[in-house]
mmCIF file with all atom_site columns, C-alpha atoms in Angstrom:
data_model
loop_
_atom_site.group_PDB
_atom_site.id
_atom_site.type_symbol
_atom_site.label_atom_id
_atom_site.label_alt_id
_atom_site.label_comp_id
_atom_site.label_asym_id
_atom_site.label_entity_id
_atom_site.label_seq_id
_atom_site.pdbx_PDB_ins_code
_atom_site.Cartn_x
_atom_site.Cartn_y
_atom_site.Cartn_z
_atom_site.occupancy
_atom_site.B_iso_or_equiv
_atom_site.pdbx_formal_charge
_atom_site.auth_seq_id
_atom_site.auth_comp_id
_atom_site.auth_asym_id
_atom_site.auth_atom_id
_atom_site.pdbx_PDB_model_num
ATOM 1   C CA . MET A 1 1   ? -10.480 -20.356 -7.767  1.00 0.00 ? 1   MET A CA 1
ATOM 2   C CA . ALA A 1 2   ? -12.239 -17.253 -9.065  1.00 0.00 ? 2   ALA A CA 1
ATOM 3   C CA . ASP A 1 3   ? -15.678 -16.519 -7.676  1.00 0.00 ? 3   ASP A CA 1
ATOM 4   C CA . THR A 1 4   ? -17.190 -14.890 -10.735 1.00 0.00 ? 4   THR A CA 1
ATOM 5   C CA . ASN A 1 5   ? -20.575 -14.707 -8.996  1.00 0.00 ? 5   ASN A CA 1
ATOM 6   C CA . LEU A 1 6   ? -19.149 -12.378 -6.364  1.00 0.00 ? 6   LEU A CA 1
ATOM 7   C CA . ARG A 1 7   ? -20.091 -8.834  -7.297  1.00 0.00 ? 7   ARG A CA 1
ATOM 8   C CA . PRO A 1 8   ? -19.885 -6.439  -4.351  1.00 0.00 ? 8   PRO A CA 1
ATOM 9   C CA . LYS A 1 9   ? -21.187 -2.944  -4.897  1.00 0.00 ? 9   LYS A CA 1
ATOM 10  C CA . TYR A 1 10  ? -18.114 -1.470  -3.209  1.00 0.00 ? 10  TYR A CA 1
ATOM 11  C CA . ILE A 1 11  ? -14.586 -2.580  -2.436  1.00 0.00 ? 11  ILE A CA 1
ATOM 12  C CA . SER A 1 12  ? -13.537 -0.734  0.698   1.00 0.00 ? 12  SER A CA 1
ATOM 13  C CA . PHE A 1 13  ? -10.068 -0.377  2.147   1.00 0.00 ? 13  PHE A CA 1
ATOM 14  C CA . ASP A 1 14  ? -8.095  0.532   5.166   1.00 0.00 ? 14  ASP A CA 1
ATOM 15  C CA . ILE A 1 15  ? -5.369  2.847   3.876   1.00 0.00 ? 15  ILE A CA 1
ATOM 16  C CA . TYR A 1 16  ? -2.371  3.196   6.220   1.00 0.00 ? 16  TYR A CA 1
ATOM 17  C CA . GLY A 1 17  ? -0.556  -0.097  6.505   1.00 0.00 ? 17  GLY A CA 1
ATOM 18  C CA . THR A 1 18  ? -2.772  -1.821  3.965   1.00 0.00 ? 18  THR A CA 1
ATOM 19  C CA . LEU A 1 19  ? -2.179  0.328   0.883   1.00 0.00 ? 19  LEU A CA 1
ATOM 20  C CA . ILE A 1 20  ? 0.254   2.971   2.177   1.00 0.00 ? 20  ILE A CA 1
ATOM 21  C CA . ASN A 1 21  ? 3.426   1.659   3.825   1.00 0.00 ? 21  ASN A CA 1
ATOM 22  C CA . PHE A 1 22  ? 3.109   2.432   7.558   1.00 0.00 ? 22  PHE A CA 1
ATOM 23  C CA . ASP A 1 23  ? 6.748   3.410   8.001   1.00 0.00 ? 23  ASP A CA 1
ATOM 24  C CA . ILE A 1 24  ? 6.668   4.859   11.516  1.00 0.00 ? 24  ILE A CA 1
ATOM 25  C CA . ASP A 1 25  ? 9.839   3.274   12.908  1.00 0.00 ? 25  ASP A CA 1
ATOM 26  C CA . PRO A 1 26  ? 12.445  5.756   11.584  1.00 0.00 ? 26  PRO A CA 1
ATOM 27  C CA . THR A 1 27  ? 10.636  8.743   13.127  1.00 0.00 ? 27  THR A CA 1
ATOM 28  C CA . THR A 1 28  ? 10.086  6.864   16.384  1.00 0.00 ? 28  THR A CA 1
ATOM 29  C CA . ARG A 1 29  ? 13.774  6.052   16.664  1.00 0.00 ? 29  ARG A CA 1
ATOM 30  C CA . ARG A 1 30  ? 14.750  9.649   15.900  1.00 0.00 ? 30  ARG A CA 1
ATOM 31  C CA . LEU A 1 31  ? 12.417  11.021  18.571  1.00 0.00 ? 31  LEU A CA 1
ATOM 32  C CA . LEU A 1 32  ? 13.711  8.543   21.151  1.00 0.00 ? 32  LEU A CA 1
ATOM 33  C CA . ASP A 1 33  ? 17.247  9.776   20.403  1.00 0.00 ? 33  ASP A CA 1
ATOM 34  C CA . GLY A 1 34  ? 19.036  6.970   22.219  1.00 0.00 ? 34  GLY A CA 1
ATOM 35  C CA . ARG A 1 35  ? 16.874  7.056   25.333  1.00 0.00 ? 35  ARG A CA 1
ATOM 36  C CA . ILE A 1 36  ? 16.307  3.302   25.159  1.00 0.00 ? 36  ILE A CA 1
ATOM 37  C CA . SER A 1 37  ? 18.729  0.548   24.220  1.00 0.00 ? 37  SER A CA 1
ATOM 38  C CA . GLU A 1 38  ? 18.583  -1.456  21.009  1.00 0.00 ? 38  GLU A CA 1
ATOM 39  C CA . GLU A 1 39  ? 17.605  -4.490  23.070  1.00 0.00 ? 39  GLU A CA 1
ATOM 40  C CA . GLN A 1 40  ? 14.592  -2.581  24.425  1.00 0.00 ? 40  GLN A CA 1
ATOM 41  C CA . TRP A 1 41  ? 13.415  -1.413  20.994  1.00 0.00 ? 41  TRP A CA 1
ATOM 42  C CA . PRO A 1 42  ? 11.142  -4.389  20.094  1.00 0.00 ? 42  PRO A CA 1
ATOM 43  C CA . ALA A 1 43  ? 9.224   -4.116  23.372  1.00 0.00 ? 43  ALA A CA 1
ATOM 44  C CA . PHE A 1 44  ? 8.913   -0.323  23.087  1.00 0.00 ? 44  PHE A CA 1
ATOM 45  C CA . LYS A 1 45  ? 7.715   -0.594  19.491  1.00 0.00 ? 45  LYS A CA 1
ATOM 46  C CA . LYS A 1 46  ? 5.040   -3.135  20.429  1.00 0.00 ? 46  LYS A CA 1
ATOM 47  C CA . GLN A 1 47  ? 3.801   -1.057  23.356  1.00 0.00 ? 47  GLN A CA 1
ATOM 48  C CA . PHE A 1 48  ? 3.712   2.142   21.283  1.00 0.00 ? 48  PHE A CA 1
ATOM 49  C CA . ARG A 1 49  ? 1.498   0.349   18.806  1.00 0.00 ? 49  ARG A CA 1
ATOM 50  C CA . GLY A 1 50  ? -0.800  -0.692  21.639  1.00 0.00 ? 50  GLY A CA 1
ATOM 51  C CA . TYR A 1 51  ? -1.095  2.853   22.946  1.00 0.00 ? 51  TYR A CA 1
ATOM 52  C CA . ARG A 1 52  ? -1.974  4.133   19.464  1.00 0.00 ? 52  ARG A CA 1
ATOM 53  C CA . PHE A 1 53  ? -4.822  1.628   19.414  1.00 0.00 ? 53  PHE A CA 1
ATOM 54  C CA . ASP A 1 54  ? -5.978  2.633   22.883  1.00 0.00 ? 54  ASP A CA 1
ATOM 55  C CA . GLU A 1 55  ? -5.973  6.325   21.937  1.00 0.00 ? 55  GLU A CA 1
ATOM 56  C CA . VAL A 1 56  ? -8.348  5.847   18.996  1.00 0.00 ? 56  VAL A CA 1
ATOM 57  C CA . CYS A 1 57  ? -10.882 4.011   21.157  1.00 0.00 ? 57  CYS A CA 1
ATOM 58  C CA . GLY A 1 58  ? -11.893 7.221   22.908  1.00 0.00 ? 58  GLY A CA 1
ATOM 59  C CA . ASP A 1 59  ? -13.528 10.438  21.785  1.00 0.00 ? 59  ASP A CA 1
ATOM 60  C CA . TYR A 1 60  ? -12.352 11.900  18.499  1.00 0.00 ? 60  TYR A CA 1
ATOM 61  C CA . LYS A 1 61  ? -9.365  14.223  18.479  1.00 0.00 ? 61  LYS A CA 1
ATOM 62  C CA . PRO A 1 62  ? -7.116  15.185  15.559  1.00 0.00 ? 62  PRO A CA 1
ATOM 63  C CA . TYR A 1 63  ? -4.726  12.524  14.314  1.00 0.00 ? 63  TYR A CA 1
ATOM 64  C CA . GLU A 1 64  ? -1.663  14.563  15.296  1.00 0.00 ? 64  GLU A CA 1
ATOM 65  C CA . ALA A 1 65  ? -2.955  14.577  18.889  1.00 0.00 ? 65  ALA A CA 1
ATOM 66  C CA . ILE A 1 66  ? -3.462  10.803  18.742  1.00 0.00 ? 66  ILE A CA 1
ATOM 67  C CA . LEU A 1 67  ? 0.173   10.399  17.741  1.00 0.00 ? 67  LEU A CA 1
ATOM 68  C CA . GLN A 1 68  ? 1.466   12.876  20.342  1.00 0.00 ? 68  GLN A CA 1
ATOM 69  C CA . ASP A 1 69  ? -0.556  11.478  23.218  1.00 0.00 ? 69  ASP A CA 1
ATOM 70  C CA . SER A 1 70  ? 0.149   7.816   22.463  1.00 0.00 ? 70  SER A CA 1
ATOM 71  C CA . PHE A 1 71  ? 3.883   8.516   22.207  1.00 0.00 ? 71  PHE A CA 1
ATOM 72  C CA . ASP A 1 72  ? 3.926   10.492  25.457  1.00 0.00 ? 72  ASP A CA 1
ATOM 73  C CA . ARG A 1 73  ? 1.975   7.734   27.230  1.00 0.00 ? 73  ARG A CA 1
ATOM 74  C CA . VAL A 1 74  ? 4.296   4.929   26.187  1.00 0.00 ? 74  VAL A CA 1
ATOM 75  C CA . CYS A 1 75  ? 7.342   7.073   26.965  1.00 0.00 ? 75  CYS A CA 1
ATOM 76  C CA . LYS A 1 76  ? 5.976   7.728   30.454  1.00 0.00 ? 76  LYS A CA 1
ATOM 77  C CA . ARG A 1 77  ? 5.677   3.986   30.964  1.00 0.00 ? 77  ARG A CA 1
ATOM 78  C CA . TRP A 1 78  ? 9.351   3.701   30.078  1.00 0.00 ? 78  TRP A CA 1
ATOM 79  C CA . GLY A 1 79  ? 10.368  6.525   32.397  1.00 0.00 ? 79  GLY A CA 1
ATOM 80  C CA . ILE A 1 80  ? 10.923  8.979   29.544  1.00 0.00 ? 80  ILE A CA 1
ATOM 81  C CA . GLY A 1 81  ? 9.549   12.501  29.721  1.00 0.00 ? 81  GLY A CA 1
ATOM 82  C CA . PRO A 1 82  ? 7.141   14.004  27.170  1.00 0.00 ? 82  PRO A CA 1
ATOM 83  C CA . THR A 1 83  ? 8.573   14.966  23.784  1.00 0.00 ? 83  THR A CA 1
ATOM 84  C CA . GLU A 1 84  ? 7.361   18.332  22.552  1.00 0.00 ? 84  GLU A CA 1
ATOM 85  C CA . GLY A 1 85  ? 6.520   18.293  18.860  1.00 0.00 ? 85  GLY A CA 1
ATOM 86  C CA . ALA A 1 86  ? 6.397   14.505  18.552  1.00 0.00 ? 86  ALA A CA 1
ATOM 87  C CA . GLY A 1 87  ? 2.886   14.550  17.109  1.00 0.00 ? 87  GLY A CA 1
ATOM 88  C CA . ALA A 1 88  ? 3.870   17.082  14.462  1.00 0.00 ? 88  ALA A CA 1
ATOM 89  C CA . ALA A 1 89  ? 6.945   15.023  13.561  1.00 0.00 ? 89  ALA A CA 1
ATOM 90  C CA . PHE A 1 90  ? 4.890   11.857  13.174  1.00 0.00 ? 90  PHE A CA 1
ATOM 91  C CA . ALA A 1 91  ? 2.249   13.713  11.165  1.00 0.00 ? 91  ALA A CA 1
ATOM 92  C CA . GLU A 1 92  ? 4.892   15.041  8.790   1.00 0.00 ? 92  GLU A CA 1
ATOM 93  C CA . ALA A 1 93  ? 6.194   11.504  8.346   1.00 0.00 ? 93  ALA A CA 1
ATOM 94  C CA . VAL A 1 94  ? 2.718   10.142  7.560   1.00 0.00 ? 94  VAL A CA 1
ATOM 95  C CA . ARG A 1 95  ? 2.274   12.717  4.816   1.00 0.00 ? 95  ARG A CA 1
ATOM 96  C CA . GLY A 1 96  ? 5.505   11.501  3.231   1.00 0.00 ? 96  GLY A CA 1
ATOM 97  C CA . TRP A 1 97  ? 4.671   7.794   3.234   1.00 0.00 ? 97  TRP A CA 1
ATOM 98  C CA . VAL A 1 98  ? 4.128   6.113   -0.145  1.00 0.00 ? 98  VAL A CA 1
ATOM 99  C CA . ALA A 1 99  ? 2.163   3.167   -1.473  1.00 0.00 ? 99  ALA A CA 1
ATOM 100 C CA . HIS A 1 100 ? 3.425   -0.369  -1.044  1.00 0.00 ? 100 HIS A CA 1
ATOM 101 C CA . GLU A 1 101 ? 5.099   -1.354  -4.285  1.00 0.00 ? 101 GLU A CA 1
ATOM 102 C CA . ASP A 1 102 ? 2.573   -4.129  -4.899  1.00 0.00 ? 102 ASP A CA 1
ATOM 103 C CA . VAL A 1 103 ? -0.455  -1.795  -4.711  1.00 0.00 ? 103 VAL A CA 1
ATOM 104 C CA . PRO A 1 104 ? -0.868  0.607   -7.677  1.00 0.00 ? 104 PRO A CA 1
ATOM 105 C CA . ALA A 1 105 ? -1.248  -1.823  -10.598 1.00 0.00 ? 105 ALA A CA 1
ATOM 106 C CA . PRO A 1 106 ? -3.759  -4.265  -9.040  1.00 0.00 ? 106 PRO A CA 1
ATOM 107 C CA . LEU A 1 107 ? -5.597  -1.429  -7.300  1.00 0.00 ? 107 LEU A CA 1
ATOM 108 C CA . LYS A 1 108 ? -6.116  0.331   -10.629 1.00 0.00 ? 108 LYS A CA 1
ATOM 109 C CA . LEU A 1 109 ? -7.493  -2.924  -12.069 1.00 0.00 ? 109 LEU A CA 1
ATOM 110 C CA . MET A 1 110 ? -9.942  -3.106  -9.163  1.00 0.00 ? 110 MET A CA 1
ATOM 111 C CA . GLY A 1 111 ? -10.903 0.533   -9.663  1.00 0.00 ? 111 GLY A CA 1
ATOM 112 C CA . ASP A 1 112 ? -11.577 -0.047  -13.345 1.00 0.00 ? 112 ASP A CA 1
ATOM 113 C CA . ASN A 1 113 ? -14.159 -2.682  -12.402 1.00 0.00 ? 113 ASN A CA 1
ATOM 114 C CA . TYR A 1 114 ? -15.519 -1.662  -8.985  1.00 0.00 ? 114 TYR A CA 1
ATOM 115 C CA . GLN A 1 115 ? -16.300 1.424   -6.934  1.00 0.00 ? 115 GLN A CA 1
ATOM 116 C CA . LEU A 1 116 ? -13.459 1.872   -4.446  1.00 0.00 ? 116 LEU A CA 1
ATOM 117 C CA . VAL A 1 117 ? -14.040 3.320   -0.984  1.00 0.00 ? 117 VAL A CA 1
ATOM 118 C CA . ALA A 1 118 ? -11.447 4.391   1.584   1.00 0.00 ? 118 ALA A CA 1
ATOM 119 C CA . LEU A 1 119 ? -12.158 4.289   5.322   1.00 0.00 ? 119 LEU A CA 1
ATOM 120 C CA . SER A 1 120 ? -9.125  5.701   7.079   1.00 0.00 ? 120 SER A CA 1
ATOM 121 C CA . ASN A 1 121 ? -8.031  6.454   10.641  1.00 0.00 ? 121 ASN A CA 1
ATOM 122 C CA . ALA A 1 122 ? -6.679  9.918   9.932   1.00 0.00 ? 122 ALA A CA 1
ATOM 123 C CA . ASP A 1 123 ? -7.814  13.456  9.239   1.00 0.00 ? 123 ASP A CA 1
ATOM 124 C CA . THR A 1 124 ? -9.034  14.450  5.797   1.00 0.00 ? 124 THR A CA 1
ATOM 125 C CA . SER A 1 125 ? -5.922  16.522  5.054   1.00 0.00 ? 125 SER A CA 1
ATOM 126 C CA . PHE A 1 126 ? -3.759  13.381  5.319   1.00 0.00 ? 126 PHE A CA 1
ATOM 127 C CA . LEU A 1 127 ? -5.910  11.466  2.841   1.00 0.00 ? 127 LEU A CA 1
ATOM 128 C CA . ASP A 1 128 ? -5.875  14.400  0.439   1.00 0.00 ? 128 ASP A CA 1
ATOM 129 C CA . ILE A 1 129 ? -2.132  13.742  0.171   1.00 0.00 ? 129 ILE A CA 1
ATOM 130 C CA . SER A 1 130 ? -2.081  9.941   0.401   1.00 0.00 ? 130 SER A CA 1
ATOM 131 C CA . ILE A 1 131 ? -4.932  8.873   -1.890  1.00 0.00 ? 131 ILE A CA 1
ATOM 132 C CA . PRO A 1 132 ? -3.383  10.356  -5.074  1.00 0.00 ? 132 PRO A CA 1
ATOM 133 C CA . LYS A 1 133 ? -0.267  8.230   -4.418  1.00 0.00 ? 133 LYS A CA 1
ATOM 134 C CA . LEU A 1 134 ? -2.286  5.037   -4.908  1.00 0.00 ? 134 LEU A CA 1
ATOM 135 C CA . GLY A 1 135 ? -2.824  5.357   -8.645  1.00 0.00 ? 135 GLY A CA 1
ATOM 136 C CA . ALA A 1 136 ? -6.543  4.538   -8.700  1.00 0.00 ? 136 ALA A CA 1
ATOM 137 C CA . ASP A 1 137 ? -9.801  6.487   -8.654  1.00 0.00 ? 137 ASP A CA 1
ATOM 138 C CA . PHE A 1 138 ? -11.837 6.295   -5.450  1.00 0.00 ? 138 PHE A CA 1
ATOM 139 C CA . HIS A 1 139 ? -15.611 6.653   -5.412  1.00 0.00 ? 139 HIS A CA 1
ATOM 140 C CA . ALA A 1 140 ? -15.503 7.908   -1.819  1.00 0.00 ? 140 ALA A CA 1
ATOM 141 C CA . VAL A 1 141 ? -12.902 8.675   0.844   1.00 0.00 ? 141 VAL A CA 1
ATOM 142 C CA . PHE A 1 142 ? -14.083 8.616   4.448   1.00 0.00 ? 142 PHE A CA 1
ATOM 143 C CA . THR A 1 143 ? -11.940 9.723   7.374   1.00 0.00 ? 143 THR A CA 1
ATOM 144 C CA . ALA A 1 144 ? -12.018 9.666   11.148  1.00 0.00 ? 144 ALA A CA 1
ATOM 145 C CA . GLU A 1 145 ? -12.329 13.437  11.057  1.00 0.00 ? 145 GLU A CA 1
ATOM 146 C CA . GLN A 1 146 ? -15.518 13.212  8.996   1.00 0.00 ? 146 GLN A CA 1
ATOM 147 C CA . ALA A 1 147 ? -16.983 10.444  11.141  1.00 0.00 ? 147 ALA A CA 1
ATOM 148 C CA . GLN A 1 148 ? -15.750 12.072  14.368  1.00 0.00 ? 148 GLN A CA 1
ATOM 149 C CA . ALA A 1 149 ? -14.623 8.596   15.398  1.00 0.00 ? 149 ALA A CA 1
ATOM 150 C CA . TYR A 1 150 ? -11.749 6.253   14.668  1.00 0.00 ? 150 TYR A CA 1
ATOM 151 C CA . LYS A 1 151 ? -11.919 2.572   13.873  1.00 0.00 ? 151 LYS A CA 1
ATOM 152 C CA . PRO A 1 152 ? -12.535 0.234   15.723  1.00 0.00 ? 152 PRO A CA 1
ATOM 153 C CA . ARG A 1 153 ? -15.456 2.324   16.994  1.00 0.00 ? 153 ARG A CA 1
ATOM 154 C CA . TYR A 1 154 ? -18.690 1.398   15.246  1.00 0.00 ? 154 TYR A CA 1
ATOM 155 C CA . GLN A 1 155 ? -19.389 5.072   14.555  1.00 0.00 ? 155 GLN A CA 1
ATOM 156 C CA . ALA A 1 156 ? -16.630 5.091   11.925  1.00 0.00 ? 156 ALA A CA 1
ATOM 157 C CA . PHE A 1 157 ? -18.200 2.201   10.012  1.00 0.00 ? 157 PHE A CA 1
ATOM 158 C CA . GLU A 1 158 ? -21.725 3.526   10.503  1.00 0.00 ? 158 GLU A CA 1
ATOM 159 C CA . TYR A 1 159 ? -20.639 6.808   8.932   1.00 0.00 ? 159 TYR A CA 1
ATOM 160 C CA . MET A 1 160 ? -19.539 4.950   5.807   1.00 0.00 ? 160 MET A CA 1
ATOM 161 C CA . LEU A 1 161 ? -22.754 2.924   5.674   1.00 0.00 ? 161 LEU A CA 1
ATOM 162 C CA . ASP A 1 162 ? -25.030 5.886   6.299   1.00 0.00 ? 162 ASP A CA 1
ATOM 163 C CA . THR A 1 163 ? -23.284 8.210   3.849   1.00 0.00 ? 163 THR A CA 1
ATOM 164 C CA . LEU A 1 164 ? -23.437 5.624   1.068   1.00 0.00 ? 164 LEU A CA 1
ATOM 165 C CA . ASN A 1 165 ? -26.924 4.445   2.099   1.00 0.00 ? 165 ASN A CA 1
ATOM 166 C CA . ALA A 1 166 ? -25.433 0.965   2.024   1.00 0.00 ? 166 ALA A CA 1
ATOM 167 C CA . LYS A 1 167 ? -25.552 -2.312  3.938   1.00 0.00 ? 167 LYS A CA 1
ATOM 168 C CA . PRO A 1 168 ? -22.674 -4.515  5.125   1.00 0.00 ? 168 PRO A CA 1
ATOM 169 C CA . GLU A 1 169 ? -23.422 -7.049  2.396   1.00 0.00 ? 169 GLU A CA 1
ATOM 170 C CA . ASP A 1 170 ? -22.689 -4.381  -0.245  1.00 0.00 ? 170 ASP A CA 1
ATOM 171 C CA . PHE A 1 171 ? -18.967 -4.489  0.599   1.00 0.00 ? 171 PHE A CA 1
ATOM 172 C CA . LEU A 1 172 ? -15.838 -6.468  0.095   1.00 0.00 ? 172 LEU A CA 1
ATOM 173 C CA . HIS A 1 173 ? -13.446 -4.973  2.644   1.00 0.00 ? 173 HIS A CA 1
ATOM 174 C CA . ILE A 1 174 ? -9.656  -5.251  2.565   1.00 0.00 ? 174 ILE A CA 1
ATOM 175 C CA . SER A 1 175 ? -7.411  -4.484  5.522   1.00 0.00 ? 175 SER A CA 1
ATOM 176 C CA . SER A 1 176 ? -4.140  -5.582  7.082   1.00 0.00 ? 176 SER A CA 1
ATOM 177 C CA . HIS A 1 177 ? -5.449  -4.952  10.611  1.00 0.00 ? 177 HIS A CA 1
ATOM 178 C CA . THR A 1 178 ? -7.640  -7.296  12.630  1.00 0.00 ? 178 THR A CA 1
ATOM 179 C CA . ARG A 1 179 ? -8.350  -5.152  15.699  1.00 0.00 ? 179 ARG A CA 1
ATOM 180 C CA . TYR A 1 180 ? -9.054  -1.925  13.812  1.00 0.00 ? 180 TYR A CA 1
ATOM 181 C CA . ASP A 1 181 ? -11.142 -3.359  10.966  1.00 0.00 ? 181 ASP A CA 1
ATOM 182 C CA . MET A 1 182 ? -11.869 -7.072  10.829  1.00 0.00 ? 182 MET A CA 1
ATOM 183 C CA . HIS A 1 183 ? -13.118 -7.756  14.336  1.00 0.00 ? 183 HIS A CA 1
ATOM 184 C CA . PRO A 1 184 ? -15.547 -4.821  14.644  1.00 0.00 ? 184 PRO A CA 1
ATOM 185 C CA . MET A 1 185 ? -16.747 -5.230  11.050  1.00 0.00 ? 185 MET A CA 1
ATOM 186 C CA . HIS A 1 186 ? -17.466 -8.909  11.590  1.00 0.00 ? 186 HIS A CA 1
ATOM 187 C CA . ASP A 1 187 ? -19.439 -8.064  14.722  1.00 0.00 ? 187 ASP A CA 1
ATOM 188 C CA . MET A 1 188 ? -21.435 -5.496  12.693  1.00 0.00 ? 188 MET A CA 1
ATOM 189 C CA . GLY A 1 189 ? -22.431 -8.059  10.072  1.00 0.00 ? 189 GLY A CA 1
ATOM 190 C CA . PHE A 1 190 ? -19.781 -7.594  7.395   1.00 0.00 ? 190 PHE A CA 1
ATOM 191 C CA . ARG A 1 191 ? -18.845 -11.000 6.019   1.00 0.00 ? 191 ARG A CA 1
ATOM 192 C CA . ASN A 1 192 ? -16.856 -10.451 2.815   1.00 0.00 ? 192 ASN A CA 1
ATOM 193 C CA . LEU A 1 193 ? -13.685 -9.558  4.730   1.00 0.00 ? 193 LEU A CA 1
ATOM 194 C CA . TRP A 1 194 ? -10.233 -9.959  3.224   1.00 0.00 ? 194 TRP A CA 1
ATOM 195 C CA . MET A 1 195 ? -7.135  -9.856  5.403   1.00 0.00 ? 195 MET A CA 1
ATOM 196 C CA . LEU A 1 196 ? -4.197  -8.616  3.337   1.00 0.00 ? 196 LEU A CA 1
ATOM 197 C CA . ASP A 1 197 ? -1.490  -10.197 5.451   1.00 0.00 ? 197 ASP A CA 1
ATOM 198 C CA . ARG A 1 198 ? 1.425   -7.799  5.842   1.00 0.00 ? 198 ARG A CA 1
ATOM 199 C CA . GLY A 1 199 ? 2.520   -9.244  9.167   1.00 0.00 ? 199 GLY A CA 1
ATOM 200 C CA . TYR A 1 200 ? 0.968   -6.600  11.432  1.00 0.00 ? 200 TYR A CA 1
ATOM 201 C CA . ASP A 1 201 ? -1.555  -8.814  13.224  1.00 0.00 ? 201 ASP A CA 1
ATOM 202 C CA . PRO A 1 202 ? -1.964  -12.513 13.945  1.00 0.00 ? 202 PRO A CA 1
ATOM 203 C CA . ILE A 1 203 ? -4.897  -14.051 12.099  1.00 0.00 ? 203 ILE A CA 1
ATOM 204 C CA . GLY A 1 204 ? -6.982  -16.015 14.565  1.00 0.00 ? 204 GLY A CA 1
ATOM 205 C CA . PRO A 1 205 ? -9.984  -18.261 13.941  1.00 0.00 ? 205 PRO A CA 1
ATOM 206 C CA . GLY A 1 206 ? -13.616 -17.332 14.441  1.00 0.00 ? 206 GLY A CA 1
ATOM 207 C CA . TYR A 1 207 ? -13.968 -14.254 12.248  1.00 0.00 ? 207 TYR A CA 1
ATOM 208 C CA . ASP A 1 208 ? -14.575 -15.848 8.815   1.00 0.00 ? 208 ASP A CA 1
ATOM 209 C CA . LEU A 1 209 ? -11.642 -13.989 7.295   1.00 0.00 ? 209 LEU A CA 1
ATOM 210 C CA . ASN A 1 210 ? -10.347 -14.634 3.827   1.00 0.00 ? 210 ASN A CA 1
ATOM 211 C CA . THR A 1 211 ? -6.586  -14.167 3.656   1.00 0.00 ? 211 THR A CA 1
ATOM 212 C CA . ALA A 1 212 ? -4.308  -13.050 0.853   1.00 0.00 ? 212 ALA A CA 1
ATOM 213 C CA . LYS A 1 213 ? -0.700  -11.981 0.478   1.00 0.00 ? 213 LYS A CA 1
ATOM 214 C CA . SER A 1 214 ? -1.414  -9.515  -2.329  1.00 0.00 ? 214 SER A CA 1
ATOM 215 C CA . LEU A 1 215 ? -4.161  -7.575  -4.082  1.00 0.00 ? 215 LEU A CA 1
ATOM 216 C CA . ASP A 1 216 ? -3.405  -9.704  -7.144  1.00 0.00 ? 216 ASP A CA 1
ATOM 217 C CA . GLU A 1 217 ? -4.743  -12.726 -5.253  1.00 0.00 ? 217 GLU A CA 1
ATOM 218 C CA . ILE A 1 218 ? -7.983  -10.923 -4.484  1.00 0.00 ? 218 ILE A CA 1
ATOM 219 C CA . ASN A 1 219 ? -8.324  -9.793  -8.100  1.00 0.00 ? 219 ASN A CA 1
ATOM 220 C CA . LYS A 1 220 ? -8.015  -13.400 -9.205  1.00 0.00 ? 220 LYS A CA 1
ATOM 221 C CA . HIS A 1 221 ? -10.738 -14.355 -6.729  1.00 0.00 ? 221 HIS A CA 1
ATOM 222 C CA . LEU A 1 222 ? -12.926 -11.674 -8.325  1.00 0.00 ? 222 LEU A CA 1
ATOM 223 C CA . GLY A 1 223 ? -12.205 -13.046 -11.790 1.00 0.00 ? 223 GLY A CA 1
ATOM 224 C CA . LEU A 1 224 ? -10.184 -9.989  -12.849 1.00 0.00 ? 224 LEU A CA 1
#
């Protein structure tokens, strides 16, 4: 049922995974080059994801370094030596990723009616390439490089709030990631949180999340 009384000042988004297809597996497999078996791949993939999360919880460093260091750390756990140039290879892949097919049309409809804001865990140069692929105008694009912190650190969200001179209640936020976005934002007082379920994270109780399978569903909720 549409909530036509809901009128957030901003609709904010996570970008990679939520709007841009986070297609990291092909590059990961190429860099591993047969050093693990196919049976080991699911466990390696899950642990690599965990190390990427752990890396962004520390002090800021460029996104390419996040990718290099997280890959080297998980490889070390698996008894595999460091892979020179892995970060650069992952970074090149990120720049080539495209929007999920179900994004451009409903995102443009949102952008025609609301001010869109991006809050992304990457450097500004990555977003300069990725945002134009989304097919909608953004009022503001905020990056980890600008904030000097990655989500889930509060500093990333505070940078968005402070730069816009806004409050949590000014936002409807959309993400496909619970640990990076939904959990810290809920703890900071954001309540209009929409989980775009793309299968990345389990959706547990206790965080007042709205869930949707598509941006079209959220547009309908907004009466668009």
